Amino acid sequence: MVLDRLQKDDKLSAIPVIVLTARDAQSSEQRCLHSGAAAFFQKPADNAELLSVIRATLKSTASVLPS
C-alpha cells in the first residue's frame, strides 16, 4: 500500500495523507488509518467536512513539515 511506503520514508513520513475513496469503507478505513492516514472519507464526501479536516490537518502539521 502506498501509505505504508510513505511512512517508511524519512523524507515523506511527516506529510499528512487524507484518503478519499470510492472503495468499500468497512474494508478500507481501518487499514488506511492503521497505515498512517490522517483521515478517511468515502465518496461522495461532504465538502464542508472534508475542507474542515484538511484545514485542521494542515494547522496541526504546519510546524512539522519541512520548508
Backbone as CSV, one residue per row, in Angstrom:
resi,resn,N_x,N_y,N_z,CA_x,CA_y,CA_z,C_x,C_y,C_z
1,MET,0.843,-1.172,0.000,0.000,0.000,0.000,0.892,1.241,0.000
2,VAL,0.487,2.248,-0.701,1.251,3.488,-0.813,1.475,4.120,0.559
3,LEU,0.486,4.101,1.416,0.637,4.688,2.745,1.762,4.026,3.527
4,ASP,1.893,2.736,3.419,2.969,2.022,4.106,4.330,2.489,3.610
5,ARG,4.466,2.656,2.310,5.742,3.111,1.741,6.048,4.541,2.152
6,LEU,5.044,5.402,2.205,5.264,6.785,2.640,5.734,6.840,4.089
7,GLN,5.140,6.023,4.946,5.502,6.017,6.360,6.928,5.528,6.583
8,LYS,7.434,4.696,5.718,8.786,4.155,5.864,9.863,5.108,5.344
9,ASP,9.479,6.119,4.588,10.430,7.066,4.012,10.576,8.266,4.952
10,ASP,11.775,8.491,5.471,12.013,9.574,6.425,11.633,10.948,5.875
11,LYS,11.819,11.155,4.586,11.516,12.452,3.982,10.012,12.665,3.774
12,LEU,9.252,11.603,3.724,7.826,11.697,3.407,6.907,11.373,4.575
13,SER,7.426,10.778,5.610,6.571,10.264,6.681,5.821,11.350,7.450
14,ALA,6.304,12.584,7.439,5.626,13.667,8.162,4.497,14.313,7.349
15,ILE,4.383,13.948,6.082,3.350,14.534,5.222,2.016,13.850,5.514
16,PRO,1.001,14.618,5.916,-0.297,14.002,6.207,-1.006,13.550,4.929
17,VAL,-1.661,12.412,5.014,-2.410,11.864,3.882,-3.862,11.738,4.294
18,ILE,-4.738,12.320,3.495,-6.178,12.200,3.697,-6.706,11.356,2.542
19,VAL,-7.319,10.251,2.871,-7.794,9.309,1.857,-9.238,9.650,1.487
20,LEU,-9.479,9.760,0.186,-10.822,9.954,-0.362,-11.010,8.847,-1.389
21,THR,-11.914,7.929,-1.114,-12.026,6.741,-1.961,-13.476,6.372,-2.247
22,ALA,-13.649,5.613,-3.301,-14.959,5.056,-3.635,-15.043,3.599,-3.189
23,ARG,-13.952,3.077,-2.636,-13.929,1.684,-2.175,-14.829,1.491,-0.962
24,ASP,-15.109,0.241,-0.683,-15.925,-0.132,0.459,-15.271,0.365,1.747
25,ALA,-15.975,1.184,2.495,-15.416,1.806,3.692,-15.055,0.792,4.765
26,GLN,-15.839,-0.233,4.945,-15.581,-1.204,6.012,-14.223,-1.866,5.868
27,SER,-13.855,-2.239,4.665,-12.587,-2.930,4.484,-11.411,-1.973,4.342
28,SER,-11.643,-0.744,3.946,-10.564,0.191,3.663,-10.230,1.143,4.800
29,GLU,-11.215,1.620,5.516,-10.986,2.673,6.503,-9.989,2.261,7.579
30,GLN,-10.214,1.149,8.230,-9.309,0.718,9.298,-7.896,0.483,8.778
31,ARG,-7.794,-0.111,7.610,-6.480,-0.374,7.022,-5.748,0.931,6.719
32,CYS,-6.438,1.915,6.172,-5.828,3.200,5.852,-5.400,3.944,7.115
33,LEU,-6.263,3.996,8.102,-5.936,4.696,9.340,-4.788,3.999,10.070
34,HIS,-4.783,2.680,10.058,-3.699,1.917,10.676,-2.373,2.156,9.953
35,SER,-2.436,2.421,8.659,-1.231,2.656,7.859,-0.747,4.098,7.919
36,GLY,-1.436,4.937,8.671,-0.943,6.293,8.871,-1.748,7.411,8.253
37,ALA,-2.887,7.121,7.659,-3.707,8.189,7.087,-4.207,9.118,8.194
38,ALA,-4.210,10.406,7.915,-4.704,11.391,8.880,-6.221,11.352,8.976
39,ALA,-6.870,11.001,7.873,-8.335,10.941,7.837,-8.761,10.063,6.668
40,PHE,-10.012,9.634,6.701,-10.564,8.760,5.674,-11.959,9.241,5.314
41,PHE,-12.221,9.398,4.028,-13.543,9.779,3.542,-13.938,8.852,2.411
42,GLN,-15.211,8.511,2.387,-15.745,7.724,1.291,-16.562,8.643,0.399
43,LYS,-16.397,8.460,-0.908,-17.157,9.261,-1.873,-18.614,8.840,-1.839
44,PRO,-19.526,9.741,-2.028,-19.318,11.185,-2.102,-19.119,11.752,-0.703
45,ALA,-18.110,12.571,-0.553,-17.791,13.166,0.749,-18.491,14.509,0.901
46,ASP,-18.752,14.854,2.126,-19.320,16.162,2.429,-18.201,17.189,2.276
47,ASN,-18.354,18.127,1.348,-17.295,19.095,1.044,-16.893,19.929,2.253
48,ALA,-17.853,20.366,3.032,-17.546,21.199,4.198,-16.734,20.417,5.224
49,GLU,-17.108,19.164,5.447,-16.376,18.331,6.402,-14.962,18.027,5.897
50,LEU,-14.841,17.741,4.615,-13.539,17.470,4.018,-12.626,18.689,4.149
51,LEU,-13.123,19.863,3.809,-12.329,21.088,3.940,-11.945,21.365,5.383
52,SER,-12.840,21.105,6.291,-12.554,21.297,7.712,-11.412,20.391,8.166
53,VAL,-11.437,19.139,7.747,-10.383,18.190,8.122,-9.060,18.575,7.457
54,ILE,-9.107,19.014,6.215,-7.887,19.458,5.528,-7.271,20.632,6.278
55,ARG,-8.072,21.620,6.610,-7.561,22.795,7.336,-6.976,22.398,8.693
56,ALA,-7.684,21.572,9.438,-7.212,21.140,10.758,-5.920,20.344,10.641
57,THR,-5.838,19.496,9.646,-4.637,18.689,9.447,-3.449,19.563,9.078
58,LEU,-3.663,20.517,8.201,-2.580,21.425,7.819,-2.116,22.270,9.000
59,LYS,-3.062,22.739,9.820,-2.707,23.520,11.009,-1.864,22.705,11.974
60,SER,-2.263,21.474,12.201,-1.578,20.654,13.195,-0.216,20.162,12.706
61,THR,0.016,20.147,11.407,1.288,19.655,10.898,2.172,20.764,10.329
62,ALA,1.736,22.004,10.372,2.491,23.105,9.783,3.901,23.206,10.353
63,SER,4.050,22.980,11.634,5.362,23.111,12.247,6.227,21.873,12.041
64,VAL,5.625,20.769,11.619,6.368,19.513,11.438,6.878,19.352,10.028
65,LEU,6.145,19.908,9.062,6.511,19.735,7.657,7.764,20.527,7.318
66,PRO,8.617,19.968,6.438,9.817,20.697,6.024,9.465,21.917,5.191
67,SER,10.275,22.923,5.237,10.034,24.166,4.479,10.392,24.008,3.030
